[in-house]
XYZ file of C-alpha atoms in Angstrom:
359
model
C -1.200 27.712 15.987
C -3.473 25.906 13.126
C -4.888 23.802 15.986
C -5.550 26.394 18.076
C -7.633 28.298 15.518
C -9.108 25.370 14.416
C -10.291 24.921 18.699
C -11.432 28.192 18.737
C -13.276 29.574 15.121
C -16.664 29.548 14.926
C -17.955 25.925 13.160
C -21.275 27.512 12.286
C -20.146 30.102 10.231
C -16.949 28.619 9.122
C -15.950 25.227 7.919
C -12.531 23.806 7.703
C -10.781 21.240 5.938
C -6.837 20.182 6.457
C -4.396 18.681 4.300
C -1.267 17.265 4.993
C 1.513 17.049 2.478
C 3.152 14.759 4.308
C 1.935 12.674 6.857
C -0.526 13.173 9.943
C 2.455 13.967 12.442
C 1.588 14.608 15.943
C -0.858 17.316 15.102
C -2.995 15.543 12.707
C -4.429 13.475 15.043
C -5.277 15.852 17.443
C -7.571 17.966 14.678
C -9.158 14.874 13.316
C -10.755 14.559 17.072
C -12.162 18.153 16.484
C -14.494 16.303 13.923
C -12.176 17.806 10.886
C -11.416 16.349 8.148
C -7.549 15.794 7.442
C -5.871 14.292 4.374
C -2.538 13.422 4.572
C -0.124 12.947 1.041
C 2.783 11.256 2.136
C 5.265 13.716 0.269
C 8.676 13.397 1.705
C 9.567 16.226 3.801
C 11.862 19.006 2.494
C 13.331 18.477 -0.762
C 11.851 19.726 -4.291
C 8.339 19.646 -4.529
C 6.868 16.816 -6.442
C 4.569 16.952 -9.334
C 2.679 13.872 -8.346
C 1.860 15.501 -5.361
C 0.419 18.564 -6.608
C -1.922 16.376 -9.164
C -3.163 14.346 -6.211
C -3.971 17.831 -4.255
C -5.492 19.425 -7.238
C -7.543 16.792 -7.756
C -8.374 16.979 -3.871
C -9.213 20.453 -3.942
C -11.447 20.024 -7.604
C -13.429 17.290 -5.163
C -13.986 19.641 -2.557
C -14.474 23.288 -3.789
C -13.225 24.967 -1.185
C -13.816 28.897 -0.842
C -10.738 30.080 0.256
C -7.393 27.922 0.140
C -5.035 28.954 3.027
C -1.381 27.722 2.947
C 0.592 27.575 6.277
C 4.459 27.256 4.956
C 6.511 27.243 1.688
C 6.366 23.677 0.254
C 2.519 24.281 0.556
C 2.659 27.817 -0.288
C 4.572 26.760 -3.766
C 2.655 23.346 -3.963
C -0.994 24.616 -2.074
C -1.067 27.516 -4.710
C -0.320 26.131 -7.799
C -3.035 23.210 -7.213
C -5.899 25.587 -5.700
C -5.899 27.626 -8.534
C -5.618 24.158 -11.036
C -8.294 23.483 -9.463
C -10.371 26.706 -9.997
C -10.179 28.606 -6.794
C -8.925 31.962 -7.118
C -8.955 32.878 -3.515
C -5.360 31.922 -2.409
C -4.018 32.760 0.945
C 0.083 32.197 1.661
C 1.344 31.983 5.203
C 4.584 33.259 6.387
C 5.816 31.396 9.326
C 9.377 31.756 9.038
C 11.804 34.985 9.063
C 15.606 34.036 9.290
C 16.220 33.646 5.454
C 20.430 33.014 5.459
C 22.329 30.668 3.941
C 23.897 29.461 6.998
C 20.675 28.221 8.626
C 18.722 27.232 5.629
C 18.292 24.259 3.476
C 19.586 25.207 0.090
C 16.246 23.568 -1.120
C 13.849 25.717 1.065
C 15.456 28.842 0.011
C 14.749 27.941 -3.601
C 10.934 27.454 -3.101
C 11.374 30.691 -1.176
C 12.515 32.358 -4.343
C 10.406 30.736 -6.836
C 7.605 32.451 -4.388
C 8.858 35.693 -4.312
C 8.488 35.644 -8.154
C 4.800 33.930 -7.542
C 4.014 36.232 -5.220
C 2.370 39.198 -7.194
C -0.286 37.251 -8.721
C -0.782 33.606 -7.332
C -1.801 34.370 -4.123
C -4.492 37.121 -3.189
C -3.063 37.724 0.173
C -0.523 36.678 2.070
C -0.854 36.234 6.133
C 2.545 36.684 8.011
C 2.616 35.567 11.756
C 5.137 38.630 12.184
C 5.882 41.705 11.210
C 9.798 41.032 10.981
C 8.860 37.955 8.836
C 7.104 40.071 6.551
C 9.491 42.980 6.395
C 11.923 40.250 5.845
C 10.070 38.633 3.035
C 9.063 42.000 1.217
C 13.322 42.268 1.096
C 13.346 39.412 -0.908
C 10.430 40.182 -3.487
C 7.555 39.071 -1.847
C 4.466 41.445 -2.942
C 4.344 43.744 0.064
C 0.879 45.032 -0.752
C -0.508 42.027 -0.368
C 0.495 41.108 3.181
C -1.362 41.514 5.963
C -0.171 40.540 10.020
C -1.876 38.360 12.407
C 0.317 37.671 15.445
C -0.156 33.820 17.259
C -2.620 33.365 19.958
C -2.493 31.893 23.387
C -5.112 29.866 25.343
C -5.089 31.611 29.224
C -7.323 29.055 30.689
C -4.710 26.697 29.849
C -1.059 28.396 30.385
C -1.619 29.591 33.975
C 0.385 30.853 36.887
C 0.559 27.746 39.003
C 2.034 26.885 42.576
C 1.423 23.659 42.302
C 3.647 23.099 38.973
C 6.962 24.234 40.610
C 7.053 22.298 43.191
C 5.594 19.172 40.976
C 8.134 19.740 38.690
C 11.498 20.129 40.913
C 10.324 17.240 42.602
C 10.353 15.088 39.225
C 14.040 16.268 38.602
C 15.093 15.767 42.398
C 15.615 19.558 43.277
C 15.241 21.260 46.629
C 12.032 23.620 45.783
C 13.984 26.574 45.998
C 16.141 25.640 43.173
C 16.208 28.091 40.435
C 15.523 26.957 37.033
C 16.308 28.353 33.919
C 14.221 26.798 30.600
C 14.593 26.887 26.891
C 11.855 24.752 25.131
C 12.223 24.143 21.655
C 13.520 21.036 19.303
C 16.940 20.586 18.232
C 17.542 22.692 14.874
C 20.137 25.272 14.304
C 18.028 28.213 14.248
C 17.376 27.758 17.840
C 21.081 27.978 18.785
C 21.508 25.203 21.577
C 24.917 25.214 21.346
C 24.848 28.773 22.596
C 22.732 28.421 25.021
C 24.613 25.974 26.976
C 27.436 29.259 26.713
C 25.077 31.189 28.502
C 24.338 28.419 31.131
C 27.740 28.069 31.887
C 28.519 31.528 32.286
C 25.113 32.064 34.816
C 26.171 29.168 36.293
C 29.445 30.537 37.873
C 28.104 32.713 38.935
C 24.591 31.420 40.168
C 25.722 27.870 41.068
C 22.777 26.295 42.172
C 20.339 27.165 39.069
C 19.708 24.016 36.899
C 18.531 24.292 33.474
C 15.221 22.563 31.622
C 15.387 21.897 28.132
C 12.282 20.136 26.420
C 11.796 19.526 23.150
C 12.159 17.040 20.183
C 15.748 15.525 20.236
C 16.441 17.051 23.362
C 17.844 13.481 25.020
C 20.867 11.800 26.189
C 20.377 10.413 22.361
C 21.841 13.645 21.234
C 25.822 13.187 21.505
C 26.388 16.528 19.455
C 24.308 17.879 22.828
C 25.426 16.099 25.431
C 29.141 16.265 23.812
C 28.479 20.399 24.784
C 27.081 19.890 27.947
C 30.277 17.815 29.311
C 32.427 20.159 27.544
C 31.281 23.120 30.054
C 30.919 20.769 33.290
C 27.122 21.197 33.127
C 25.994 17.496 33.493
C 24.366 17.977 37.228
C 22.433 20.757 36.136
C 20.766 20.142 32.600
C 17.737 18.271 32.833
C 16.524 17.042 29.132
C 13.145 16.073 29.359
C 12.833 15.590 25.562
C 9.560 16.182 23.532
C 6.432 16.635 26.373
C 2.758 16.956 26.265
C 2.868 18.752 29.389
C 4.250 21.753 28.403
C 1.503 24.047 30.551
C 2.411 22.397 33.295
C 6.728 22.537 32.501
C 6.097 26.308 31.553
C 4.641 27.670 34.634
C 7.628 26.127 36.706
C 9.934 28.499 34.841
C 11.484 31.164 36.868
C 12.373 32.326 33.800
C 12.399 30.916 30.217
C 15.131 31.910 27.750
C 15.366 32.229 24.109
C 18.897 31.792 22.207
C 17.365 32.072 18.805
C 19.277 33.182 15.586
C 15.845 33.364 14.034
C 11.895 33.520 14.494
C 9.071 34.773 13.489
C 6.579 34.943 16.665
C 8.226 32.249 19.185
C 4.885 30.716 20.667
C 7.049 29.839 23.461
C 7.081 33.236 24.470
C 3.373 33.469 24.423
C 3.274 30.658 27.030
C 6.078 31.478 29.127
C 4.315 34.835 29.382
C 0.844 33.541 30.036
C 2.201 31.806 33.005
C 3.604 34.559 34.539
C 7.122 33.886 33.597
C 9.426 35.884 32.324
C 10.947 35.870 29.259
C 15.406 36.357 28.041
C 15.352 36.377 24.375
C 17.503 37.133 21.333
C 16.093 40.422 19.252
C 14.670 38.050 16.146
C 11.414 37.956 14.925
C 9.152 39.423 16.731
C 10.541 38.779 19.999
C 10.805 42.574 21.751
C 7.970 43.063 20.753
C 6.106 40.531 22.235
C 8.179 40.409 25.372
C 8.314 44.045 26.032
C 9.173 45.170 29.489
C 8.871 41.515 30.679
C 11.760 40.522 30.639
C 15.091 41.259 28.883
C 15.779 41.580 25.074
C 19.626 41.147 23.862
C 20.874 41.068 20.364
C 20.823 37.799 18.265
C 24.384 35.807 18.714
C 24.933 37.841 21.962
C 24.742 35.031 24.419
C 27.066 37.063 27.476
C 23.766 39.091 27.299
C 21.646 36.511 27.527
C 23.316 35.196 30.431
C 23.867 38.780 31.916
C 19.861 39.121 31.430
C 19.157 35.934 32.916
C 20.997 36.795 35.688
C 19.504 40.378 36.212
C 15.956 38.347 36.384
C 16.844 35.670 38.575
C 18.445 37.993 40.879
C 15.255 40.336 41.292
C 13.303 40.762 44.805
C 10.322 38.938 45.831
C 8.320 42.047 45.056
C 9.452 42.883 41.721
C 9.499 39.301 40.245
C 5.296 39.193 41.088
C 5.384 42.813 39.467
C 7.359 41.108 36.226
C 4.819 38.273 36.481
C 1.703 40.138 36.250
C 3.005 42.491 33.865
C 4.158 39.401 31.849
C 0.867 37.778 32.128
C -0.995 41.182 30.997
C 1.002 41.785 27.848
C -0.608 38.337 26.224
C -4.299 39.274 27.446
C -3.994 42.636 25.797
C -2.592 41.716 22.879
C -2.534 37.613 22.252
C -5.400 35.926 23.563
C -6.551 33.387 21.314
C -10.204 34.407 20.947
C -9.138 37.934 19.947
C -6.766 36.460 17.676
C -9.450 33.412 16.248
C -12.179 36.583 15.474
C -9.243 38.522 13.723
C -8.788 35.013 11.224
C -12.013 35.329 11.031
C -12.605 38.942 9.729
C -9.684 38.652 7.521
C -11.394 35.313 5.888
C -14.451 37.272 5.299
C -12.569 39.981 3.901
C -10.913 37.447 1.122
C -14.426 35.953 -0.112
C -15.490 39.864 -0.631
């Protein structure tokens, strides 16, 4: 999503800067050929924060003088905060990006900097930007200031997720499938909170009774590689039928070969996944976290988090529609992100609310 702003604000009026705590990644790159400047600080990932680190950014941020300093996640909430206003900037912006706060599905270190930020909250940061309205319900729970938040949901790029003919029969030709074959996706990388494991339930309960669908999963650590994943495929007889694909840069192109693109989350904020599945006309199966109903709406099914019999029983339901009504789903599906999630309507409200902090 901090690329796609960053495509998409206005250069003259605003002018951006990133930093990296940690490294460039695979997004770094990617916004240093926009012509912005990134700096990247080599902290370790997860883990305590380290005071080095927030020196080295402080002194950063001295150099530059930036007008507004907005954080995107925790470590840079706790980190990004405490160096901007070092540095002398009062006008602090935390993100929210995040909502499932248990134990279970946690780090034990994340959930500290998540409570040394809830006591931070009421007067480090001037505002704080959630991606969803769950996540910030969530957060307020937990002692976030709740007067300070404000909601700006992701935004989606519809020249570039598409409906496309072309793609599905591109794409079952890559995996060997008749193109006909009905194909069930869940794109995402391998992490707990995104519930694999019971996905593959789901698949295997669709699958007796829809035989020939075959399953797409894409994402990072989503290989042969993975024994803990394959170990669950073999264990349900699904070999033949899951296709992983791994991490992708075609993801447009993988998306809009969907007939429909399911969600086994036990927690999100605002899935872009379900932004893209829905720009391409597919529909969406999802678990109720986050902001998922609301974003999905009436296209496509909405079951309760852990349920994955629904999510199977919804999957079916979709798959098993009529010509007719599946183009009805897809237009409706397509509709619900130009109304509400197109990314130039979403840049211009970044925009406003920057504006609004520097008042």
């Amino acid at each position: 999503m901090l690329l796609k702003l960053l495509q998409h604000i206005d250069r003259k009026n605003f002018t951006p800067t990133v930093v990296s705590l940690v490294g460039l990644g695979v997004i770094g790159p990617k916004i240093v050929n926009l012509g912005i400047p990134v700096y990247a600080l080599g902290m370790k990932p997860g883990g305590i924060p380290n005071p080095f680190v927030i020196l080295r950014l402080t002194a950063l941020l001295h150099k530059l003088k930036p007008d507004i300093v907005h954080t995107w996640m925790y470590h840079a909430d706790l980190i990004g905060g405490i160096s901007a206003r070092l540095a002398g900037c009062q006008q602090v912006v935390w993100g929210i990006r995040h909502c499932n706060l248990s134990k279970s599905e946690n780090k034990l270190s994340t959930l500290l900097v998540v409570k040394v930020c809830s006591v931070l909250s009421s007067w480090l940061p001037k505002y704080i930007l959630s991606c969803s309205y769950r996540a910030k319900d969530v957060h307020a729970s937990v002692g976030y200031s709740s007067e300070k938040m404000h909601v700006i949901p992701n935004g989606f790029d519809l020249s570039r997720f598409i409906p496309d003919l072309t793609a599905r029969s591109s794409v079952r030709e890559e995996l060997g499938l008749p193109v006909e074959a009905q194909l069930v996706g869940l794109i995402a990388r391998f992490d707990s909170q995104k519930n694999h494991m019971g996905f593959i339930e789901a698949a295997a309960v669709l699958q007796s009774q829809l035989p020939k669908t075959h399953f797409l999963l894409v994402g990072t650590d989503i290989n042969q590689e993975n024994t803990e994943l394959t170990a669950a495929i073999n264990e349900k007889g699904l070999q033949k039928c899951m296709h992983l694909l791994g991490r992708r840069d075609d993801i447009p192109r993988l998306m809009a070969s969907l007939d429909v693109l399911a969600s086994s989350s036990h927690g999100e904020a605002f899935p872009n996944v379900l932004g893209e599945a829905l720009s391409c006309g597919v529909p969406c199966v999802v678990t109720d976290v986050g902001d998922s109903l609301e974003i999905v709406g009436g296209a496509g099914r909405v079951v309760s988090a852990g349920d994955m019999k629904g999510l199977a029983s919804g999957l079916l339901e979709i798959l098993s529609l009529d010509t007719i009504t599946k183009a009805e789903l897809s237009k409706m599906a397509r509709g619900r992100v130009l109304q509400n999630y197109e990314i130039k309507h979403i840049t211009n409200l970044y925009e406003e609310f920057y504006l609004m902090v520097c008042n």
